């Protein structure tokens, strides 16, 4: 995996796949750190020698945080310190800073004694010499754009990687000698551990030790980098950074699988995905044009945070918790920065303000998320097939496409025969008559067991559709009552429908109502209203979650109906259970059962046959032709093959892992939270913005998006992104 494209460091500091030229240093160990006398005669440098002292002893009261600034004096800013007289460049004895840190008057002595931050004699001497030398400041090295450094060429080591030559020159400068190269066994052990995380086998050690070719090391590196173990080893490190887990995290250990994101990371390392793409796909994969499945899965990074489904939790509080977690992780992972310290106040040591914290988090205000979840579901989620499942689905789809093509051919061959069939069919025009079969009316008398609250009401307590009683179900959340194991089972046939009468209270309507049927499993559902009911819910309709549109009319009895075939109940199956489910509101449920059709032609077909061909409506002509075609033995055989394949397809799809992803919606309003208090709404409203220290982003998007943030992080001149990842990899491998 490479660094941000075209970055100055990209040729010399690539990820491990590019590290094979580091042969000379691969087996070296450096001697102990340099001794102090080595630097005693060198000019002092602010970042190396002075900043650590000021940060530790002074910046808490005289640094970036305006809320804790004492005496209106800033020592982190040279001009402010000079203007205040704290520093007189070249004149340490005239500088108030030196006077205060050396005075014997405890009322004036700095730092104050109660802070327990007294300067050592050596630190006082460093500050004196620094002021004497002109008191020059430096920007923090981490925020300085990287510059390419070309070390001197060495004739005998011209083949070395630039990094090697640079390190070698530095070692000579500080008079430190490297240890000799490691023996081959040690070297191969280090290398295989570094690139796979596993110890070498005896065979690998022996093979490397016996290979005397000049390219033996490079060949081994290439082999290891093409091993699946390499991606897994690197993914373990990355997954720790992004707080990956397969559980919700708060108030329990319920499973919420993120494994497709894990697989994406492994694949990214194994395929050497450019680092800028790696960043963009995780922060904004869902915003990319024509986003692929991999890119949508990658966007799940934004939702790897811990979540809760604890009943007593406050949604607003947890949205604030998720918000803060996201700012912390994004800044740490991609910038190596502690922006999280600014959640409650301006950062005391780094250039991040309270406002920066909330403006950075505002980039993620468009994420579709909830404060409190339920039923182990973390929408939005998508189904992600494994490689094997994907191959199976592709094969099945190809066979379905072939059947569809064949069906069209057969259909075209049948059409000329329709006119000869119609007179014969006209003789069979017994009209379709609906027959109502009652399962439940004034009592649950199916012979099966019932579950949930069966709260019967009479006509003096509320509306009743038929008879003397109805069933009232009332809640502010998900609730249901159902029966299972009915003695009178239903065997669906073509045209069978299940029904239930409902009355939705107009003063307290539900968000959604659902009918569920059981033929040994409950994956047969129809829902009216919104997606608040989680049972079987997927992005697309399927037999276990068929959306029927808006809620039925309020304040009147309505018969909910669902076709048995539409919800996956096949002819010949036995249905012995029915559930009545709602989310919130007050609903009265009454008579429920099923509807069957009498023998004969469907009514619409019978009616069409009574009309001359040239006088039929388009709907009549279409229904008649469709019925004629569907009676063909060859069409029936093709449809049975298709249904068998679709059963296989549905079986695979039911086993697919569901993983969380990002989905952009209208951004919610983000306010600065004084002292991080989620209940304090007095803070200013902020829009997405990068930390002010880095300037402003220009974009065509208003407000800025997560993709704008990712583009900024991957910008050629960004001082932190490449440096952070290279340093991590450097530390990981050395």
XYZ file of C-alpha atoms in Angstrom, residues 465 471 499-503 557-560 587-592:
17
model
C -65.314 -4.942 13.524
C -57.953 -7.102 20.422
C -55.860 -11.158 6.055
C -56.568 -9.327 9.312
C -58.936 -6.437 10.071
C -57.324 -3.417 11.790
C -58.453 -0.089 13.204
C -61.759 -0.665 9.835
C -59.460 -1.827 7.027
C -58.744 -5.369 5.849
C -54.994 -5.936 5.492
C -54.204 -0.540 17.033
C -57.377 -2.628 17.374
C -57.070 -6.041 15.695
C -60.113 -8.144 14.831
C -61.076 -11.049 12.567
C -58.124 -12.758 10.872
